[in-house]
Tab-separated table of C-alpha atoms and ligand atoms in Angstrom:
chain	number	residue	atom	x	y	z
A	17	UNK	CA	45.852	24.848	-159.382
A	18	UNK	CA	48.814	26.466	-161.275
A	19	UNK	CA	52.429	25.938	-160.480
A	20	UNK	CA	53.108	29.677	-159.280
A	21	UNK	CA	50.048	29.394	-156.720
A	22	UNK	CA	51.395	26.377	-155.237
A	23	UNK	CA	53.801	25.946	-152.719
A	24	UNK	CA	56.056	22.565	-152.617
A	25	UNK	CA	57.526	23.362	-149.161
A	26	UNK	CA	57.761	19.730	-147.451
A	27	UNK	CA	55.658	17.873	-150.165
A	28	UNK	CA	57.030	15.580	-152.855
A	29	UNK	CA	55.976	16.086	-156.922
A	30	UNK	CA	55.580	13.661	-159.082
A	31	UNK	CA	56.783	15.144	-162.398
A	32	UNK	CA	56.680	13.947	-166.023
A	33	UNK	CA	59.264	15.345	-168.386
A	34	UNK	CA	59.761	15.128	-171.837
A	35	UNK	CA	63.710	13.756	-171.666
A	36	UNK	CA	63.278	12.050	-174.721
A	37	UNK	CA	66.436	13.643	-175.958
A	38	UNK	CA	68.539	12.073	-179.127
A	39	UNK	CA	71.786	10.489	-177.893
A	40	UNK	CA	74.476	9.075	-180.093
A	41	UNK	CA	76.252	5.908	-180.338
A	42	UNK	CA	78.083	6.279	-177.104
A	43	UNK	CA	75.170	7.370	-175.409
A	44	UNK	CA	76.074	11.285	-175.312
A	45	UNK	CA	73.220	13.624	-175.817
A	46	UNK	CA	73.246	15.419	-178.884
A	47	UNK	CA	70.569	17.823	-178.013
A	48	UNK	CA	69.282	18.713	-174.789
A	49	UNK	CA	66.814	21.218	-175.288
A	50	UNK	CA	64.269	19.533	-173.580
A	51	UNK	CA	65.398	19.210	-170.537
A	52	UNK	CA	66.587	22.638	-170.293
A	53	UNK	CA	62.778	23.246	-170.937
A	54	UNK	CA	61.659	21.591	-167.829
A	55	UNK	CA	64.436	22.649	-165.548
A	56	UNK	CA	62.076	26.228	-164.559
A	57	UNK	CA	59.856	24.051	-163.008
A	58	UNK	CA	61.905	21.338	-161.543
A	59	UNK	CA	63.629	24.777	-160.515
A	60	UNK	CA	60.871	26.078	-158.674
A	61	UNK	CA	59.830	22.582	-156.789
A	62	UNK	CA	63.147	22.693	-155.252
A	63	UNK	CA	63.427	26.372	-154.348
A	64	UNK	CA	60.169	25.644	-152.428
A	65	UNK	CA	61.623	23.226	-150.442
A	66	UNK	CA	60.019	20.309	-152.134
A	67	UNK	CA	61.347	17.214	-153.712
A	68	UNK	CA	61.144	15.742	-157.450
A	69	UNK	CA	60.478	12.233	-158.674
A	70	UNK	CA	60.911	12.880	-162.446
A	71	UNK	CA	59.448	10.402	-164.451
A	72	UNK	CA	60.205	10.142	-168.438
A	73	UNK	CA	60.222	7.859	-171.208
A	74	UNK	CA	63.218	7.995	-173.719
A	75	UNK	CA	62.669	5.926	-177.410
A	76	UNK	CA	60.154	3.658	-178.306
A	77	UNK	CA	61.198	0.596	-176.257
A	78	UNK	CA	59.318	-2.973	-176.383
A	79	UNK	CA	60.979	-3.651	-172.636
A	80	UNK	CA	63.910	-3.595	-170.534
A	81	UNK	CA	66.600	-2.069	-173.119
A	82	UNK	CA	70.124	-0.569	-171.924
A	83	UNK	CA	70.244	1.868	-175.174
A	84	UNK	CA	67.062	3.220	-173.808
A	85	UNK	CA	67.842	3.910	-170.310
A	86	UNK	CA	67.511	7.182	-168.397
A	87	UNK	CA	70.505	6.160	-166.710
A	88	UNK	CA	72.734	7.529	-170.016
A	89	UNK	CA	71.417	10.830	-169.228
A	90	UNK	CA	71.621	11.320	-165.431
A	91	UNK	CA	74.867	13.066	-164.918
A	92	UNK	CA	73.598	15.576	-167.633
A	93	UNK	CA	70.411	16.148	-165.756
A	94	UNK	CA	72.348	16.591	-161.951
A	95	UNK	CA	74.907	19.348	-164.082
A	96	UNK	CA	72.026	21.246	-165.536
A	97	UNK	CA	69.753	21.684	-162.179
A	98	UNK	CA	72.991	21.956	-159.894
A	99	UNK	CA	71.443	19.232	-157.776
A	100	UNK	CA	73.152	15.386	-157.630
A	101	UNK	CA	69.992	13.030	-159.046
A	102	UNK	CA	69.615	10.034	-157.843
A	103	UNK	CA	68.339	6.928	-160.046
A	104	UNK	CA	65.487	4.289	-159.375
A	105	UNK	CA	66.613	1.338	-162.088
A	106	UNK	CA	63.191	0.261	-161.824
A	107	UNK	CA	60.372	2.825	-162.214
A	108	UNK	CA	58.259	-0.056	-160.544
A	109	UNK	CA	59.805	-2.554	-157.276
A	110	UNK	CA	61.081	-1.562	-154.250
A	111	UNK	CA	64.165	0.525	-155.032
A	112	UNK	CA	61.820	2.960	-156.050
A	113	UNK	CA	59.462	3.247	-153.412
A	114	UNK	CA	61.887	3.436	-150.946
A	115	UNK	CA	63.890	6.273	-152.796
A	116	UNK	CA	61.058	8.437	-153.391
A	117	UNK	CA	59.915	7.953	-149.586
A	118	UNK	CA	63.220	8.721	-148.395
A	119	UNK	CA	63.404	11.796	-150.214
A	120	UNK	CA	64.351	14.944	-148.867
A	121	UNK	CA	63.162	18.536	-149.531
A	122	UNK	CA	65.565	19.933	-152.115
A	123	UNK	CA	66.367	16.396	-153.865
A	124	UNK	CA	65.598	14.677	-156.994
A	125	UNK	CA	64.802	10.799	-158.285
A	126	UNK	CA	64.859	10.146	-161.688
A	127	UNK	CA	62.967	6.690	-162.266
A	128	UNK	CA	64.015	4.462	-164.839
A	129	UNK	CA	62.295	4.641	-168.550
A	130	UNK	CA	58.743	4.537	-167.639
A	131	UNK	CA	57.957	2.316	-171.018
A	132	UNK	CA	59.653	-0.346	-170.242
A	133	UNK	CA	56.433	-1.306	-168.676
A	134	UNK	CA	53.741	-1.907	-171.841
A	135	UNK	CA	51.113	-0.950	-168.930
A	136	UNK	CA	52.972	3.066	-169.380
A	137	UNK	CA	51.199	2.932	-172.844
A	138	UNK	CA	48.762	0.538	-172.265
A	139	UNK	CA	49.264	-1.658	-175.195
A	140	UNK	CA	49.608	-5.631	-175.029
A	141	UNK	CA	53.685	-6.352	-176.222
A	142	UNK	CA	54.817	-9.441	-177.998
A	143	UNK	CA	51.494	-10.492	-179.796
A	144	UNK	CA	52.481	-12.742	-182.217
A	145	UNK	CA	51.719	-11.827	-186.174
A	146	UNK	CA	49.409	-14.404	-186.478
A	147	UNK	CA	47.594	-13.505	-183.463
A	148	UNK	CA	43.770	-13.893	-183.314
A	149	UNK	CA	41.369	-10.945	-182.599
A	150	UNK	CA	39.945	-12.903	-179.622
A	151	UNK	CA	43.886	-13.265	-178.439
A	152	UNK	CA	44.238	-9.560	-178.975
A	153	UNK	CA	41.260	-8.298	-177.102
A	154	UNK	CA	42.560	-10.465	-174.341
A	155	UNK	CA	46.124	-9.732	-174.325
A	156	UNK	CA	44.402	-5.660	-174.352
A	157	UNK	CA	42.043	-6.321	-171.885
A	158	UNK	CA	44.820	-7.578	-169.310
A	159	UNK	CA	47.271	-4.756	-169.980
A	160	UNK	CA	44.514	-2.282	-169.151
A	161	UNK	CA	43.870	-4.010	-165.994
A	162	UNK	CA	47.873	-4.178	-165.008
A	163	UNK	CA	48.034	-0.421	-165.912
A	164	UNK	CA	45.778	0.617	-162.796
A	165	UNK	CA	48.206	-0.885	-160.648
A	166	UNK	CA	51.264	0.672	-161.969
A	167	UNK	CA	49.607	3.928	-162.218
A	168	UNK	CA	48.323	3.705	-158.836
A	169	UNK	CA	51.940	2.957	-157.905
A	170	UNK	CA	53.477	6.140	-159.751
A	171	UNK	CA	50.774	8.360	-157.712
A	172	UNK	CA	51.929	6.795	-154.151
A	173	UNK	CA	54.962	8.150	-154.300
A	174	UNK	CA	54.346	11.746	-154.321
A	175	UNK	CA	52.111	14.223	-152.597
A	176	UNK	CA	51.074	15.790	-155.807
A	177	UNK	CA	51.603	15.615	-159.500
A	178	UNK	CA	53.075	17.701	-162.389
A	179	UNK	CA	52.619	17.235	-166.065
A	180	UNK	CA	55.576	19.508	-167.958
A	181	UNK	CA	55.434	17.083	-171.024
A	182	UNK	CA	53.557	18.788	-173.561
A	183	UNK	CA	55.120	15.997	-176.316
A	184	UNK	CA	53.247	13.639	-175.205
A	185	UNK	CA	50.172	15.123	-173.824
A	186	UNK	CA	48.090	13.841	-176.663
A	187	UNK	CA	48.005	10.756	-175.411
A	188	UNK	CA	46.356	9.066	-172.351
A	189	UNK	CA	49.365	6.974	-170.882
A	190	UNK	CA	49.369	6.073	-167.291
A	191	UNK	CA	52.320	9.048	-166.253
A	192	UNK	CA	50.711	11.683	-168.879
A	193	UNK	CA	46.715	11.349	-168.483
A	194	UNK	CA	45.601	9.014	-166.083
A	195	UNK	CA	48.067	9.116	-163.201
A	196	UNK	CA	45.917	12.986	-162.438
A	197	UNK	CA	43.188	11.258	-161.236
A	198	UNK	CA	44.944	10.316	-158.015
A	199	UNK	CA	44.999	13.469	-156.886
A	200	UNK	CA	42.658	15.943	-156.138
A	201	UNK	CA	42.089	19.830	-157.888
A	202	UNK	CA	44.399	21.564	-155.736
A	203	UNK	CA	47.434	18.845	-155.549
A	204	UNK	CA	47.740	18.507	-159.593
A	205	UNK	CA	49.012	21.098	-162.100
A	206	UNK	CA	50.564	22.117	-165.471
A	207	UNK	CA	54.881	22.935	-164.985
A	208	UNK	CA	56.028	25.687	-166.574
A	209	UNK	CA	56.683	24.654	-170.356
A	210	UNK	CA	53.352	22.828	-170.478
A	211	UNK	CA	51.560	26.364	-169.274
A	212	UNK	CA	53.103	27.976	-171.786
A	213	UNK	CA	52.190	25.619	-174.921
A	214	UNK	CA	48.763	25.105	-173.453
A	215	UNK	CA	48.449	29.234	-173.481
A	216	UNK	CA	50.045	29.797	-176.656
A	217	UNK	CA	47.719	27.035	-178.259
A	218	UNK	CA	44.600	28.706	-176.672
A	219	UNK	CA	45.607	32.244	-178.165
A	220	UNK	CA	45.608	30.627	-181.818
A	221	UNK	CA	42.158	28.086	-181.001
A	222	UNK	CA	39.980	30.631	-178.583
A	223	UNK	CA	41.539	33.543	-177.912
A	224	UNK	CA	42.181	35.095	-181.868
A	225	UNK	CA	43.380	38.853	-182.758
A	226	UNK	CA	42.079	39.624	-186.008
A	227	UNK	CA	43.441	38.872	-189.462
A	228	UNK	CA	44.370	35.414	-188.374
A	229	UNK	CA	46.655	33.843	-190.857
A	230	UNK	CA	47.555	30.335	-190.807
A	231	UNK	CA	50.408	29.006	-193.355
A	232	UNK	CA	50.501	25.279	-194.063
A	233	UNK	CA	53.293	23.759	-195.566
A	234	UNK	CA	54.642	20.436	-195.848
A	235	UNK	CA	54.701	17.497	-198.203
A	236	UNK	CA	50.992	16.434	-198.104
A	237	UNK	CA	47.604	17.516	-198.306
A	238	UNK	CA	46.689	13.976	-196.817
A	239	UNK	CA	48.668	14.627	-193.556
A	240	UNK	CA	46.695	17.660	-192.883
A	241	UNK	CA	43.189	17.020	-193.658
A	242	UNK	CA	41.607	17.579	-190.135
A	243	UNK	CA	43.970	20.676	-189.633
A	244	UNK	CA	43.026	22.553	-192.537
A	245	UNK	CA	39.342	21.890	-192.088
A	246	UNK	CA	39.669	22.664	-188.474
A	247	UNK	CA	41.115	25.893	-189.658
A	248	UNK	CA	38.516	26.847	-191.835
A	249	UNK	CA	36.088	28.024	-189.269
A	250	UNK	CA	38.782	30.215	-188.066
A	251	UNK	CA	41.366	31.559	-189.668
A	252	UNK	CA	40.584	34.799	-191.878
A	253	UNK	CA	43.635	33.806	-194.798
A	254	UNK	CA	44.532	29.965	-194.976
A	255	UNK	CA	47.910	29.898	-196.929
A	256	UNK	CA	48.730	26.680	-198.704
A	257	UNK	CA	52.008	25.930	-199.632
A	258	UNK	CA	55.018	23.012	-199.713
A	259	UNK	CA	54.124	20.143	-201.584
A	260	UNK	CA	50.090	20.322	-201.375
A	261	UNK	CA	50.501	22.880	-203.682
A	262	UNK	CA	50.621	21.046	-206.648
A	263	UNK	CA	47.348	18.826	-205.592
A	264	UNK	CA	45.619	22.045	-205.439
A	265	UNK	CA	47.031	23.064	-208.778
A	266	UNK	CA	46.171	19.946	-210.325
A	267	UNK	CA	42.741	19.639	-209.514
A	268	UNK	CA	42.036	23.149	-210.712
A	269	UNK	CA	43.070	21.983	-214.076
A	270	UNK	CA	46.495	22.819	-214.326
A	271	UNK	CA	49.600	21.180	-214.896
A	272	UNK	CA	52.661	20.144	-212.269
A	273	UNK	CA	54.979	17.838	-214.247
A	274	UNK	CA	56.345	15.697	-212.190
A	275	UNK	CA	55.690	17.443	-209.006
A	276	UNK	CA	54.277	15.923	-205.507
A	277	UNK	CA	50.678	15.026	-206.139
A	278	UNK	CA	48.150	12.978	-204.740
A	279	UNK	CA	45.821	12.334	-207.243
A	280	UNK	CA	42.988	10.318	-205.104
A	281	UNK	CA	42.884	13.553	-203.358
A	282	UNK	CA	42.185	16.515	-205.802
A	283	UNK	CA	38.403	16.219	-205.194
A	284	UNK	CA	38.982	16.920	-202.075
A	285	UNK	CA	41.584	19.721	-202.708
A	286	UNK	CA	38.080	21.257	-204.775
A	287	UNK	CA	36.137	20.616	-201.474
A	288	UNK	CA	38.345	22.325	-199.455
A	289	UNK	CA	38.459	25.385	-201.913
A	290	UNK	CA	34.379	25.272	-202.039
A	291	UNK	CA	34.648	25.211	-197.754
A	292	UNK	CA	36.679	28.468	-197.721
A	293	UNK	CA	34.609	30.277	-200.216
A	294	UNK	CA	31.969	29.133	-198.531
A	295	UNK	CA	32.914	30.713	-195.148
A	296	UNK	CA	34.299	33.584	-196.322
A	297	UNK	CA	37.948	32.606	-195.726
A	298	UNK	CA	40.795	34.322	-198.065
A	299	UNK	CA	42.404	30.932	-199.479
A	300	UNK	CA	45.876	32.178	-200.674
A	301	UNK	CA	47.296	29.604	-203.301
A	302	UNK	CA	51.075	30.122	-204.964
A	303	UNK	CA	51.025	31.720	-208.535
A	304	UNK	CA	54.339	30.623	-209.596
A	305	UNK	CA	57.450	28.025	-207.836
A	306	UNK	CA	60.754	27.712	-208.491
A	307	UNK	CA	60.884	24.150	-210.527
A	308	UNK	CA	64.023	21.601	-211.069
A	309	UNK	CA	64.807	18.742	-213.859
A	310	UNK	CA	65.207	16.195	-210.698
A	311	UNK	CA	64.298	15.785	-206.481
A	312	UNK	CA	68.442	17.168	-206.109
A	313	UNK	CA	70.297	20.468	-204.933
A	314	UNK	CA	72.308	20.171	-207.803
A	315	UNK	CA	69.331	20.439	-210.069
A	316	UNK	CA	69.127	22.664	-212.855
A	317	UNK	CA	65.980	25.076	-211.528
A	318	UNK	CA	64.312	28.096	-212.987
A	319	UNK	CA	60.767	29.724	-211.909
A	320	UNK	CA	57.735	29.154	-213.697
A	321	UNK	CA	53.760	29.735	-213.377
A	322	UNK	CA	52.534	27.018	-211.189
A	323	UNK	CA	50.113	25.496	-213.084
A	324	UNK	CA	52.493	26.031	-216.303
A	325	UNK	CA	55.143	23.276	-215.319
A	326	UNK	CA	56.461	21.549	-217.592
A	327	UNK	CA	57.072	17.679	-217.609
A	328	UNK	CA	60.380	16.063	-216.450
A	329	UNK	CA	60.198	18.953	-213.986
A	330	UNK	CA	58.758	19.510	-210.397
A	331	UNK	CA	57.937	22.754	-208.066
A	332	UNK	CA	60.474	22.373	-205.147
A	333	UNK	CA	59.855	25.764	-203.738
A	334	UNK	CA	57.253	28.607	-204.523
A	335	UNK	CA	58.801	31.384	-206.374
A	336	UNK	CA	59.257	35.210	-205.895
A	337	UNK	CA	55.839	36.498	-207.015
A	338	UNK	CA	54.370	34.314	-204.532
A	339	UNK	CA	57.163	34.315	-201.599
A	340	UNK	CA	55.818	38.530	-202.104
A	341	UNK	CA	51.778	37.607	-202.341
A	342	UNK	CA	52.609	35.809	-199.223
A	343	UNK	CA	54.290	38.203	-196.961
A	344	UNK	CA	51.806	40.484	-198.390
A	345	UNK	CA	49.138	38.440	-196.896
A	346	UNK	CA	51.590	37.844	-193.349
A	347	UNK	CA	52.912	41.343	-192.419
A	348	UNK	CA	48.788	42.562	-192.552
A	349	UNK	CA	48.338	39.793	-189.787
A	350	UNK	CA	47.968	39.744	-186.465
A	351	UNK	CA	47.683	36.280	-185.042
A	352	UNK	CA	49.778	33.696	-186.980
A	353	UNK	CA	50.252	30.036	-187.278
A	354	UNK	CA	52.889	28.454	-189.616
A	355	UNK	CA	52.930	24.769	-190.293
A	356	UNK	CA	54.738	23.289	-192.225
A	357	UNK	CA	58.081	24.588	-195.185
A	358	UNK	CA	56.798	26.187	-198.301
A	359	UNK	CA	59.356	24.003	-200.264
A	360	UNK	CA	62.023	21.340	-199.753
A	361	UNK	CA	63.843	23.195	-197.414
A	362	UNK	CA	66.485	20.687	-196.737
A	363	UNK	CA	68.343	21.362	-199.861
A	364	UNK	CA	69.863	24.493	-199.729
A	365	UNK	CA	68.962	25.970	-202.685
A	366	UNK	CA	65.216	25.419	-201.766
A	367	UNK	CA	65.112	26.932	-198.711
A	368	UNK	CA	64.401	30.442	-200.469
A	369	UNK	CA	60.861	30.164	-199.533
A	370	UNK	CA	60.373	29.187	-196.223
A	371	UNK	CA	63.242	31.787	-195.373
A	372	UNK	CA	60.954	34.588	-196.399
A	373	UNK	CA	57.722	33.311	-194.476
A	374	UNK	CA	59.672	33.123	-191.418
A	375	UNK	CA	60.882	36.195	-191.929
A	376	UNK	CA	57.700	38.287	-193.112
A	377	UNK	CA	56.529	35.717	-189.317
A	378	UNK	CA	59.261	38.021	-187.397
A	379	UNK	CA	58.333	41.220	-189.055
A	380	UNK	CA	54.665	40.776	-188.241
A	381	UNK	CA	55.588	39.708	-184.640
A	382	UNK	CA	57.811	42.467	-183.947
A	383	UNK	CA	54.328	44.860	-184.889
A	384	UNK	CA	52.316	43.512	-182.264
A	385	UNK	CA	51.380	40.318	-183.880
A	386	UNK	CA	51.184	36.900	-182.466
A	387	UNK	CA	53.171	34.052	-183.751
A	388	UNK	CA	53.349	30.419	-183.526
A	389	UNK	CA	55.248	28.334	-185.354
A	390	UNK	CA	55.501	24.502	-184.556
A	391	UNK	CA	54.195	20.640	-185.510
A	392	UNK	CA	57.682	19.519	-187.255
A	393	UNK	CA	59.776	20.530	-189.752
A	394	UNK	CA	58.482	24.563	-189.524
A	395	UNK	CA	60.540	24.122	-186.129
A	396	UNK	CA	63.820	22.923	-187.948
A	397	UNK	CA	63.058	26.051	-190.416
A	398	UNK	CA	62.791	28.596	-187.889
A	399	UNK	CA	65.994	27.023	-185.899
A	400	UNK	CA	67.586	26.913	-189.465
A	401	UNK	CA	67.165	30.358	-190.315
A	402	UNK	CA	68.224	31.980	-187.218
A	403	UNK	CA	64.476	33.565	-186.781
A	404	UNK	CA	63.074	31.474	-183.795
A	405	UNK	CA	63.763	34.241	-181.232
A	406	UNK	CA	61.988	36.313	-183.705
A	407	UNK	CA	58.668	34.729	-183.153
A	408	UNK	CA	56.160	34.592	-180.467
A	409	UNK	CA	56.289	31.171	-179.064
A	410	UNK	CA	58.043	27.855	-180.845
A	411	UNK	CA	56.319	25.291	-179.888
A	412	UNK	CA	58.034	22.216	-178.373
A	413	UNK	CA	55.258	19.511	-179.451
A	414	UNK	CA	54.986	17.806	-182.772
A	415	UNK	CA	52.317	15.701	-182.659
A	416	UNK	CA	50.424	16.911	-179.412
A	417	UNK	CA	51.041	20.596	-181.480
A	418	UNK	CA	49.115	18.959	-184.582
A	419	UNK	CA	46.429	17.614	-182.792
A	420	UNK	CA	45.679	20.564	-180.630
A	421	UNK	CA	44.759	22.398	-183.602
A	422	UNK	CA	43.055	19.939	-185.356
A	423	UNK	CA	40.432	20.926	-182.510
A	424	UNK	CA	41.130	17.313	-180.760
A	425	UNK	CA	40.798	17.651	-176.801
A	426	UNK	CA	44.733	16.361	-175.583
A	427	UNK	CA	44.242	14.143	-172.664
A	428	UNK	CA	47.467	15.039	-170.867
A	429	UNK	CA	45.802	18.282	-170.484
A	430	UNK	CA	42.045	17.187	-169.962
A	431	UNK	CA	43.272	15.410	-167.400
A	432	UNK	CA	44.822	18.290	-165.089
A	433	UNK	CA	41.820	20.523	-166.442
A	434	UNK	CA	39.225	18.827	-165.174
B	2	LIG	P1	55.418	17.589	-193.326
B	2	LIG	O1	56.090	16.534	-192.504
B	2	LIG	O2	54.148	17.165	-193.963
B	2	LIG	O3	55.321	18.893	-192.596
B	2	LIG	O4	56.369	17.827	-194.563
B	2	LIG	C1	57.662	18.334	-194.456
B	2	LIG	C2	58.401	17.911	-195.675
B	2	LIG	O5	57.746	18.407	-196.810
B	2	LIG	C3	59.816	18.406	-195.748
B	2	LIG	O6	60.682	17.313	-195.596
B	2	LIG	C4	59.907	19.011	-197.130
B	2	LIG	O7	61.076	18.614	-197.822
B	2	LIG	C5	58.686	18.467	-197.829
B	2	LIG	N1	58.264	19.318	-198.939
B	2	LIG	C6	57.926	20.603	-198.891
B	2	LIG	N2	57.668	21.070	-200.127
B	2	LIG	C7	57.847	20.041	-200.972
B	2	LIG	C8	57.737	19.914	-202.383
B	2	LIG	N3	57.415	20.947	-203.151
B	2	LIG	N4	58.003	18.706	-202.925
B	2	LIG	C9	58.341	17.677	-202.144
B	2	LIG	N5	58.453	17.740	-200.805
B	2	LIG	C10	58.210	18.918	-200.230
């Protein structure tokens, strides 16, 4: 079933959100862009005639905490969809049930932070250090058991259910994953944001326009193991750059100085060169980076070959032959994926590099190409720079983004899929 096809008149949706927004000390939200992503389909629910119960979580609470309750951003959520919410305290009890049954087409209940259960993630809470294996398995085993009840408990309030929280749809929590199997094919469905990511994931995974490019950046090879190899058997150019540079560098023989470098991974930095050759893909290393005397803004810098640095000194952005070879490489694409800064993009006079990828991104785009830019800081680049409107689709999910295209099946979508 998708969200366009079905119609809400008289029926009541279970919908989880991704309102984990930042707040600040006196609980105001500093950035709301995620709940302006789901209002479309809370949007659409009412304008159907139906009613929302909006479940969320919001931090990484270990229980009942006031800084982490939903209440703090209630009056933001009413101004935004024009509609008064009303508030459960207790995502569980009685308050909530009778709420959500008394609620009437065109009205909203926001239930409290759904993790101040432990049975919303399904881990055991408060296990001592110490704690024996035999204790643990125990402690697990009883959670798991709890967290049928309170996700049969989340399904009886609504008629059907709608997943719009692509942030955490890599994992298989009661409200994300396993709450769908309450309800049959026809009564459970992606929202609007979630349709989007899963679309513009499937465009980069399954459904490729050839040259596919794929730009990874970021501070370590290590971190991006299973992404890179995933990539391999698709991509047509693999880009490497950001801090795995210098691995790669180093285990072709070269020299880095003092730059990032994880040297219990350079055999595999050769292995992953061999794997590209191997299957024909164009792996597009930097030739030269822009180098400083210390990890500092203020540095003294100056560009260099990058396997020519020298020591005391460290590649904290790639440099202008290569910021060229790369756009080269970009502007010839037509599906694109970027991962990840080519340097330390946080201090100012680093942020050279990533600039010009985002921009060669836009130029691409605005030829026909299609880009996708998220998992982490590439998001803050694109944002940065003024160039996300440039680009096909910024994605809203870091992790969930990361694992999607490490090939990894997300539950939270599984689960409406099946
Ligand atoms: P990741 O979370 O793996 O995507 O890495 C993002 C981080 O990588 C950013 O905070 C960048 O500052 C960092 N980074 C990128 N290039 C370098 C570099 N050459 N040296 C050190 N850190 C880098």
């Amino acid at each position: 079933m998708t969200i366009d096809q079905f119609n809400f008149a008289g029926k009541k949706a279970f919908v989880r959100v991704d309102f984990n927004v930042p707040l600040d000390e006196k609980f105001n939200i500093t950035d709301d862009t995620r709940i302006r992503a789901a209002l479309p389909t809370l949007k659409k629910i009412l304008s159907d005639g139906g009613s929302a119960i909006i479940g969320s979580h919001l931090g990484r609470p270990k229980g009942v905490t006031d800084k982490f309750s939903l209440k703090h951003i209630l009056n933001h959520v009413s101004q935004l969809l024009g509609v008064e919410v009303q508030f459960a305290n207790d995502c569980m009890g009685e308050e909530a049930a009778i709420k959500a049954a008394a609620l009437q087409p065109g009205e909203v209940l926001l239930l409290e932070n759904l993790r101040f259960y432990a049975e919303e993630e399904g881990k055991p809470r408060g296990l001592a250090d110490d704690a024996t294996d035999e204790v643990k398995a125990a402690a697990k085993k009883a959670v798991k058991e709890s967290q049928k009840e309170f996700t049969k408990k989340l399904a009886s309030y609504a008629d059907c259910y709608v997943n719009d929280a692509f942030g955490t749809a890599h994992r298989a929590h009661a409200s994300t994953a396993l709450i769908a199997k309450y309800f049959d094919k026809d009564h459970k469905m992606f929202g609007y944001l979630m349709e989007k990511e899963v679309k513009a994931v499937d465009k980069v995974m399954n459904d490729i326009r050839r040259p596919f490019t794929a730009i990874m950046g970021g501070s370590k090879v290590s971190s991006k193991i299973e992404i890179i190899e995933n990539l391999l058997s698709k991509v047509d150019n693999l880009i490497i750059a950001g801090g795995m540079t210098y691995t790669f560098t180093k285990a072709m023989g070269g020299s880095v100085g003092n730059s990032i470098c994880e040297m219990d991974k350079l055999d595999l930095a050769l292995d992953l060169i061999k794997k590209a050759k191997e299957k024909g893909v164009n792996l597009v290393l930097a030739t030269d980076a822009k180098i400083a005397d210390a990890f500092s803004n203020d540095a003294h810098t100056k560009f260099c070959p990058v396997d020519q640095i020298p020591d005391g000194w460290e590649g904290l952005d790639i440099g202008p032959e290569t910021e060229a070879l790369f756009a080269e490489v970009i502007k010839h694409s037509k599906t694109i994926l970027w991962n990840g800064p080519t340097g330390v993009f946080e201090f100012e006079n680093f942020t050279h590099g990533s600039r010009a990828v985002g921009e060669a991104i836009v130029e691409a785009t605005r030829n026909g190409a299609f880009s996708l830019v998220g998992g982490g800081d590439s998001v803050a680049c694109v944002n940065k720079f003024g160039l996300a409107n440039g680009v096909s689709y910024v994605s809203t999910g870091g992790g969930a983004l990361l694992e999607a295209i490490e090939g990894k099946v997300l539950p939270g979508i599984a689960a409406i899929s099946e």
